[in-house]
Structure formats: C-alpha cells, structure tokens
Amino acid sequence: MPTYNVASAVYSKIIFHAARYPHQLVNGVILGKKSGSGYTLVDVVPLFHQWTNLEPMLEVALRQIEIYSEQNGTAILGYYQANSGQDKELGPVGNKIANKIVEFEKDAVVLMVDNTKLSIATPQVALSSYTYQEKQWRHVKSGLDGGDGPISFKLEAPEIVQKTAQLIGQRSHLLISDFDEHLEDVSKDWLGNGEVNNVIKA
C-alpha cells in the first residue's frame, strides 16, 4: 500500500482556503510526485468558493493546472474539499472532480476538511484522507486523523498544525487566492500563491 507524505504548504493552504470562506464549499487540486514506494503531496491549487458547478470553467482550470504542474515537475495527485457545514461528505461536485482525477492516477487521494477541528485556540489536524476503493471514495484511517491503517498519510512537519492556526489568527489566510478570484482579477496568483508560500516558510 502506498504512503503519502503531506507537505506543510498542502496543509496550510487547504486550511487557509477553508478559513477564508467558512460558509461556502471550497475545493482545489493536490499536486505531488512519486517518492520511493509512496508519494509526496507538495502543493495545492485552490479552485472554487462559489462557481463550483460550472463545468466549462472547471475544464479550463484543470488544463491550466496540468501545464503548471508539468512545468514544476509535479502531477495532479488528488483533490481537496471543505464543506460549508460540519459534514465530510464529498457530494456530487467533489465526486465528479475526484473521479476525473483518479482516471489518470489510480493512487489519487481526497483530503476532506473536518470543520469541527478548525480552532485557533486548540488546533488539531483538520484533514481526513480518502482513497478510491471498489469504485468509490472510502475514508482511510491514517495518521492524519488518529487512525493506524494500511495506507499511511503523515504530515512532514506536524508543527504546521499549530503554526497554521497562529497564521489564521494573524489573518494570513486572507492572502490565499483561488480560480474564482482569478476570473475576477487576472493578477491573482491562484496557481502558485507565492505570498502564502512565503508566510508559511517564514
């Protein structure tokens, strides 16, 4: 079974996106690369917070992400989503995008945000992992959410959970840009989010 190492940028950007739009479904694509017998999830590209059902826009975004990932030596390895409520259901939108990704990468993953664990005062790992098994996305009990299953997910730097909460307290999550924003302002760095990278690394 593959192992998945989750880089700090992946964790922080997903949580930033969810925190910036707490009352809306947000989603994005996970980028990574093969690493020995497993994978390293190195970055994410935020997609939507409002136009989640626009198929033509999704196709445009995914094509741009493919080009961007190839230029940076990575590949699309998964999908992330945060719902507007406290449930962790992937739903029709999430299933459609995740199923599209798994067609090209059999070991693709889904990371769902657990909104019940999003707290600045008492931060916990707020991601749950899913893999494609028996033609559906199934929750994997992994290191991310306290489980110990055959498929391993782990944060490369566990301290990023605390740091991400601190950065949200400093309102750094407002720096994150997604494809929706890019459609309204083409100057938004939705693919790289370089300013966010700098904050995370500081």
PDB file of C-alpha atoms in Angstrom:
ATOM      1  CA  MET A   1       0.000   0.000   0.000  1.00  0.00           C
ATOM      2  CA  PRO A   2       1.348   3.472  -0.817  1.00  0.00           C
ATOM      3  CA  THR A   3       2.390   6.041   1.749  1.00  0.00           C
ATOM      4  CA  TYR A   4       1.645   9.746   1.443  1.00  0.00           C
ATOM      5  CA  ASN A   5       3.773  12.477   2.963  1.00  0.00           C
ATOM      6  CA  VAL A   6       1.880  15.755   3.251  1.00  0.00           C
ATOM      7  CA  ALA A   7       3.998  18.899   2.904  1.00  0.00           C
ATOM      8  CA  SER A   8       3.350  21.935   5.080  1.00  0.00           C
ATOM      9  CA  ALA A   9       2.180  24.006   2.106  1.00  0.00           C
ATOM     10  CA  VAL A  10      -0.543  21.454   1.387  1.00  0.00           C
ATOM     11  CA  TYR A  11      -1.913  21.525   4.914  1.00  0.00           C
ATOM     12  CA  SER A  12      -1.755  25.295   5.387  1.00  0.00           C
ATOM     13  CA  LYS A  13      -3.193  26.251   2.009  1.00  0.00           C
ATOM     14  CA  ILE A  14      -6.152  23.900   2.366  1.00  0.00           C
ATOM     15  CA  ILE A  15      -6.940  25.221   5.839  1.00  0.00           C
ATOM     16  CA  PHE A  16      -6.406  28.824   4.709  1.00  0.00           C
ATOM     17  CA  HIS A  17      -8.883  28.319   1.850  1.00  0.00           C
ATOM     18  CA  ALA A  18     -11.476  26.834   4.205  1.00  0.00           C
ATOM     19  CA  ALA A  19     -10.948  29.585   6.780  1.00  0.00           C
ATOM     20  CA  ARG A  20     -11.245  32.372   4.233  1.00  0.00           C
ATOM     21  CA  TYR A  21     -14.663  31.150   3.072  1.00  0.00           C
ATOM     22  CA  PRO A  22     -16.074  29.402   6.163  1.00  0.00           C
ATOM     23  CA  HIS A  23     -19.698  29.436   4.994  1.00  0.00           C
ATOM     24  CA  GLN A  24     -19.073  28.135   1.475  1.00  0.00           C
ATOM     25  CA  LEU A  25     -17.891  24.910  -0.102  1.00  0.00           C
ATOM     26  CA  VAL A  26     -14.291  25.351  -1.230  1.00  0.00           C
ATOM     27  CA  ASN A  27     -12.171  22.965  -3.222  1.00  0.00           C
ATOM     28  CA  GLY A  28      -8.913  22.533  -5.052  1.00  0.00           C
ATOM     29  CA  VAL A  29      -6.404  20.181  -6.614  1.00  0.00           C
ATOM     30  CA  ILE A  30      -3.484  18.467  -4.883  1.00  0.00           C
ATOM     31  CA  LEU A  31      -0.107  18.305  -6.638  1.00  0.00           C
ATOM     32  CA  GLY A  32       2.628  15.828  -5.834  1.00  0.00           C
ATOM     33  CA  LYS A  33       5.305  13.491  -7.033  1.00  0.00           C
ATOM     34  CA  LYS A  34       6.347   9.873  -6.722  1.00  0.00           C
ATOM     35  CA  SER A  35       8.715   9.337  -3.802  1.00  0.00           C
ATOM     36  CA  GLY A  36      10.151   5.840  -3.408  1.00  0.00           C
ATOM     37  CA  SER A  37       7.303   3.441  -2.702  1.00  0.00           C
ATOM     38  CA  GLY A  38       4.903   6.284  -1.992  1.00  0.00           C
ATOM     39  CA  TYR A  39       4.061   9.861  -2.825  1.00  0.00           C
ATOM     40  CA  THR A  40       4.839  13.319  -1.530  1.00  0.00           C
ATOM     41  CA  LEU A  41       1.961  15.781  -1.715  1.00  0.00           C
ATOM     42  CA  VAL A  42       3.849  19.023  -2.262  1.00  0.00           C
ATOM     43  CA  ASP A  43       1.307  21.736  -3.059  1.00  0.00           C
ATOM     44  CA  VAL A  44      -2.321  22.541  -3.792  1.00  0.00           C
ATOM     45  CA  VAL A  45      -4.060  24.829  -6.251  1.00  0.00           C
ATOM     46  CA  PRO A  46      -7.307  26.353  -4.921  1.00  0.00           C
ATOM     47  CA  LEU A  47     -10.201  26.147  -7.375  1.00  0.00           C
ATOM     48  CA  PHE A  48     -13.570  27.494  -6.302  1.00  0.00           C
ATOM     49  CA  HIS A  49     -15.568  29.026  -3.486  1.00  0.00           C
ATOM     50  CA  GLN A  50     -18.690  29.997  -5.400  1.00  0.00           C
ATOM     51  CA  TRP A  51     -18.871  28.708  -9.001  1.00  0.00           C
ATOM     52  CA  THR A  52     -18.448  25.036  -8.075  1.00  0.00           C
ATOM     53  CA  ASN A  53     -20.885  23.720 -10.695  1.00  0.00           C
ATOM     54  CA  LEU A  54     -19.547  25.408 -13.820  1.00  0.00           C
ATOM     55  CA  GLU A  55     -18.187  22.529 -15.918  1.00  0.00           C
ATOM     56  CA  PRO A  56     -16.543  24.709 -18.628  1.00  0.00           C
ATOM     57  CA  MET A  57     -14.651  26.726 -16.026  1.00  0.00           C
ATOM     58  CA  LEU A  58     -13.507  23.533 -14.319  1.00  0.00           C
ATOM     59  CA  GLU A  59     -12.066  22.223 -17.592  1.00  0.00           C
ATOM     60  CA  VAL A  60     -10.203  25.489 -18.170  1.00  0.00           C
ATOM     61  CA  ALA A  61      -8.821  25.466 -14.633  1.00  0.00           C
ATOM     62  CA  LEU A  62      -7.696  21.836 -14.769  1.00  0.00           C
ATOM     63  CA  ARG A  63      -5.899  22.387 -18.067  1.00  0.00           C
ATOM     64  CA  GLN A  64      -4.006  25.361 -16.630  1.00  0.00           C
ATOM     65  CA  ILE A  65      -3.128  23.322 -13.539  1.00  0.00           C
ATOM     66  CA  GLU A  66      -1.814  20.479 -15.719  1.00  0.00           C
ATOM     67  CA  ILE A  67       0.500  22.866 -17.548  1.00  0.00           C
ATOM     68  CA  TYR A  68       1.619  24.475 -14.281  1.00  0.00           C
ATOM     69  CA  SER A  69       2.321  21.121 -12.618  1.00  0.00           C
ATOM     70  CA  GLU A  70       4.317  19.838 -15.597  1.00  0.00           C
ATOM     71  CA  GLN A  71       6.442  22.988 -15.540  1.00  0.00           C
ATOM     72  CA  ASN A  72       7.176  22.391 -11.863  1.00  0.00           C
ATOM     73  CA  GLY A  73       7.910  18.674 -12.082  1.00  0.00           C
ATOM     74  CA  THR A  74       4.748  17.564 -10.302  1.00  0.00           C
ATOM     75  CA  ALA A  75       1.488  15.888 -11.252  1.00  0.00           C
ATOM     76  CA  ILE A  76      -2.138  16.110 -10.167  1.00  0.00           C
ATOM     77  CA  LEU A  77      -2.444  13.528  -7.386  1.00  0.00           C
ATOM     78  CA  GLY A  78      -5.694  14.424  -5.708  1.00  0.00           C
ATOM     79  CA  TYR A  79      -8.488  16.723  -4.701  1.00  0.00           C
ATOM     80  CA  TYR A  80      -9.445  18.570  -1.530  1.00  0.00           C
ATOM     81  CA  GLN A  81     -12.739  19.960  -0.293  1.00  0.00           C
ATOM     82  CA  ALA A  82     -14.168  21.786   2.698  1.00  0.00           C
ATOM     83  CA  ASN A  83     -17.940  21.818   3.054  1.00  0.00           C
ATOM     84  CA  SER A  84     -19.994  24.730   4.334  1.00  0.00           C
ATOM     85  CA  GLY A  85     -21.263  22.660   7.264  1.00  0.00           C
ATOM     86  CA  GLN A  86     -19.710  20.130   9.599  1.00  0.00           C
ATOM     87  CA  ASP A  87     -20.192  17.063   7.421  1.00  0.00           C
ATOM     88  CA  LYS A  88     -17.396  15.406   5.445  1.00  0.00           C
ATOM     89  CA  GLU A  89     -19.467  14.146   2.514  1.00  0.00           C
ATOM     90  CA  LEU A  90     -17.776  14.509  -0.848  1.00  0.00           C
ATOM     91  CA  GLY A  91     -21.079  15.162  -2.625  1.00  0.00           C
ATOM     92  CA  PRO A  92     -21.766  15.257  -6.383  1.00  0.00           C
ATOM     93  CA  VAL A  93     -19.349  18.101  -7.189  1.00  0.00           C
ATOM     94  CA  GLY A  94     -16.477  16.544  -5.284  1.00  0.00           C
ATOM     95  CA  ASN A  95     -17.136  13.088  -6.676  1.00  0.00           C
ATOM     96  CA  LYS A  96     -17.164  14.396 -10.229  1.00  0.00           C
ATOM     97  CA  ILE A  97     -13.790  16.127  -9.908  1.00  0.00           C
ATOM     98  CA  ALA A  98     -12.143  13.386  -7.848  1.00  0.00           C
ATOM     99  CA  ASN A  99     -13.364  10.694 -10.251  1.00  0.00           C
ATOM    100  CA  LYS A 100     -11.914  12.645 -13.152  1.00  0.00           C
ATOM    101  CA  ILE A 101      -8.524  12.720 -11.410  1.00  0.00           C
ATOM    102  CA  VAL A 102      -8.478   9.033 -10.457  1.00  0.00           C
ATOM    103  CA  GLU A 103      -8.981   8.103 -14.121  1.00  0.00           C
ATOM    104  CA  PHE A 104      -5.419   9.273 -14.740  1.00  0.00           C
ATOM    105  CA  GLU A 105      -3.838   8.434 -11.365  1.00  0.00           C
ATOM    106  CA  LYS A 106      -5.002   5.223  -9.688  1.00  0.00           C
ATOM    107  CA  ASP A 107      -3.401   6.216  -6.370  1.00  0.00           C
ATOM    108  CA  ALA A 108      -5.129   9.610  -6.293  1.00  0.00           C
ATOM    109  CA  VAL A 109      -6.341  10.837  -2.916  1.00  0.00           C
ATOM    110  CA  VAL A 110      -9.004  13.084  -1.469  1.00  0.00           C
ATOM    111  CA  LEU A 111      -8.425  15.244   1.593  1.00  0.00           C
ATOM    112  CA  MET A 112     -11.570  16.487   3.314  1.00  0.00           C
ATOM    113  CA  VAL A 113     -11.517  19.292   5.870  1.00  0.00           C
ATOM    114  CA  ASP A 114     -13.051  18.456   9.238  1.00  0.00           C
ATOM    115  CA  ASN A 115     -14.596  21.799  10.171  1.00  0.00           C
ATOM    116  CA  THR A 116     -15.204  20.635  13.748  1.00  0.00           C
ATOM    117  CA  LYS A 117     -11.433  20.672  14.301  1.00  0.00           C
ATOM    118  CA  LEU A 118     -10.782  24.152  12.945  1.00  0.00           C
ATOM    119  CA  SER A 119      -9.861  26.076  16.064  1.00  0.00           C
ATOM    120  CA  ILE A 120      -7.282  28.776  16.648  1.00  0.00           C
ATOM    121  CA  ALA A 121      -7.243  28.190  20.407  1.00  0.00           C
ATOM    122  CA  THR A 122      -6.928  24.381  20.341  1.00  0.00           C
ATOM    123  CA  PRO A 123      -5.771  23.364  16.852  1.00  0.00           C
ATOM    124  CA  GLN A 124      -5.985  19.740  15.757  1.00  0.00           C
ATOM    125  CA  VAL A 125      -5.186  18.052  12.462  1.00  0.00           C
ATOM    126  CA  ALA A 126      -8.281  19.034  10.490  1.00  0.00           C
ATOM    127  CA  LEU A 127      -7.913  16.758   7.465  1.00  0.00           C
ATOM    128  CA  SER A 128      -9.365  13.334   6.750  1.00  0.00           C
ATOM    129  CA  SER A 129      -7.996  11.155   3.959  1.00  0.00           C
ATOM    130  CA  TYR A 130      -9.840   9.115   1.342  1.00  0.00           C
ATOM    131  CA  THR A 131      -8.688   6.706  -1.364  1.00  0.00           C
ATOM    132  CA  TYR A 132     -10.550   5.126  -4.268  1.00  0.00           C
ATOM    133  CA  GLN A 133     -11.528   1.567  -3.404  1.00  0.00           C
ATOM    134  CA  GLU A 134     -14.157  -0.671  -5.007  1.00  0.00           C
ATOM    135  CA  LYS A 135     -15.294   2.160  -7.295  1.00  0.00           C
ATOM    136  CA  GLN A 136     -15.960   4.650  -4.530  1.00  0.00           C
ATOM    137  CA  TRP A 137     -14.091   7.024  -2.251  1.00  0.00           C
ATOM    138  CA  ARG A 138     -13.568   5.490   1.170  1.00  0.00           C
ATOM    139  CA  HIS A 139     -12.269   7.075   4.340  1.00  0.00           C
ATOM    140  CA  VAL A 140      -8.810   5.836   5.287  1.00  0.00           C
ATOM    141  CA  LYS A 141      -7.906   5.621   8.944  1.00  0.00           C
ATOM    142  CA  SER A 142      -4.477   7.177   8.752  1.00  0.00           C
ATOM    143  CA  GLY A 143      -2.023   9.182  10.776  1.00  0.00           C
ATOM    144  CA  LEU A 144      -3.772  12.397   9.763  1.00  0.00           C
ATOM    145  CA  ASP A 145      -6.865  11.758  11.850  1.00  0.00           C
ATOM    146  CA  GLY A 146      -5.530   9.453  14.517  1.00  0.00           C
ATOM    147  CA  GLY A 147      -6.004   6.121  12.782  1.00  0.00           C
ATOM    148  CA  ASP A 148      -3.495   3.391  12.016  1.00  0.00           C
ATOM    149  CA  GLY A 149      -4.476   1.709   8.769  1.00  0.00           C
ATOM    150  CA  PRO A 150      -2.567   0.011   5.933  1.00  0.00           C
ATOM    151  CA  ILE A 151      -2.355   3.248   3.930  1.00  0.00           C
ATOM    152  CA  SER A 152      -0.232   5.864   5.647  1.00  0.00           C
ATOM    153  CA  PHE A 153      -0.746   9.624   5.495  1.00  0.00           C
ATOM    154  CA  LYS A 154       1.517  11.799   7.594  1.00  0.00           C
ATOM    155  CA  LEU A 155       2.464  15.442   7.878  1.00  0.00           C
ATOM    156  CA  GLU A 156       6.096  16.117   7.048  1.00  0.00           C
ATOM    157  CA  ALA A 157       6.155  18.727   9.812  1.00  0.00           C
ATOM    158  CA  PRO A 158       3.460  18.110  12.483  1.00  0.00           C
ATOM    159  CA  GLU A 159       4.130  21.537  13.984  1.00  0.00           C
ATOM    160  CA  ILE A 160       2.467  23.105  10.918  1.00  0.00           C
ATOM    161  CA  VAL A 161      -0.926  22.484  12.557  1.00  0.00           C
ATOM    162  CA  GLN A 162      -0.118  24.929  15.360  1.00  0.00           C
ATOM    163  CA  LYS A 163       1.603  27.364  13.003  1.00  0.00           C
ATOM    164  CA  THR A 164      -1.356  27.403  10.613  1.00  0.00           C
ATOM    165  CA  ALA A 165      -3.708  28.267  13.474  1.00  0.00           C
ATOM    166  CA  GLN A 166      -1.388  31.087  14.544  1.00  0.00           C
ATOM    167  CA  LEU A 167      -1.222  32.433  10.994  1.00  0.00           C
ATOM    168  CA  ILE A 168      -5.012  32.418  10.741  1.00  0.00           C
ATOM    169  CA  GLY A 169      -5.070  34.372  13.996  1.00  0.00           C
ATOM    170  CA  GLN A 170      -2.856  36.907  12.210  1.00  0.00           C
ATOM    171  CA  ARG A 171      -5.320  36.879   9.267  1.00  0.00           C
ATOM    172  CA  SER A 172      -2.748  35.419   6.865  1.00  0.00           C
ATOM    173  CA  HIS A 173      -5.448  33.172   5.381  1.00  0.00           C
ATOM    174  CA  LEU A 174      -6.845  36.232   3.610  1.00  0.00           C
ATOM    175  CA  LEU A 175      -3.817  36.062   1.289  1.00  0.00           C
ATOM    176  CA  ILE A 176      -4.964  32.847  -0.404  1.00  0.00           C
ATOM    177  CA  SER A 177      -6.347  33.180  -3.944  1.00  0.00           C
ATOM    178  CA  ASP A 178      -8.394  30.684  -5.949  1.00  0.00           C
ATOM    179  CA  PHE A 179      -9.508  30.338  -9.556  1.00  0.00           C
ATOM    180  CA  ASP A 180     -12.784  32.119  -8.802  1.00  0.00           C
ATOM    181  CA  GLU A 181     -10.846  35.226  -7.798  1.00  0.00           C
ATOM    182  CA  HIS A 182      -8.591  34.920 -10.825  1.00  0.00           C
ATOM    183  CA  LEU A 183     -11.672  35.110 -13.053  1.00  0.00           C
ATOM    184  CA  GLU A 184     -12.478  38.488 -11.499  1.00  0.00           C
ATOM    185  CA  ASP A 185      -8.889  39.736 -11.232  1.00  0.00           C
ATOM    186  CA  VAL A 186      -6.313  38.082 -13.503  1.00  0.00           C
ATOM    187  CA  SER A 187      -3.455  39.452 -11.385  1.00  0.00           C
ATOM    188  CA  LYS A 188      -4.303  36.963  -8.611  1.00  0.00           C
ATOM    189  CA  ASP A 189      -1.604  34.290  -8.225  1.00  0.00           C
ATOM    190  CA  TRP A 190      -4.051  31.389  -7.877  1.00  0.00           C
ATOM    191  CA  LEU A 191      -1.671  28.759  -9.249  1.00  0.00           C
ATOM    192  CA  GLY A 192       1.355  29.416  -7.074  1.00  0.00           C
ATOM    193  CA  ASN A 193       0.088  31.611  -4.232  1.00  0.00           C
ATOM    194  CA  GLY A 194       3.677  32.713  -3.729  1.00  0.00           C
ATOM    195  CA  GLU A 195       2.827  35.193  -0.999  1.00  0.00           C
ATOM    196  CA  VAL A 196       1.222  32.416   1.024  1.00  0.00           C
ATOM    197  CA  ASN A 197       4.280  30.211   0.484  1.00  0.00           C
ATOM    198  CA  ASN A 198       6.486  32.939   1.930  1.00  0.00           C
ATOM    199  CA  VAL A 199       4.297  33.279   5.019  1.00  0.00           C
ATOM    200  CA  ILE A 200       4.312  29.524   5.620  1.00  0.00           C
ATOM    201  CA  LYS A 201       8.097  29.292   5.268  1.00  0.00           C
ATOM    202  CA  ALA A 202       8.831  32.345   7.438  1.00  0.00           C
TER     203      ALA A 202
END
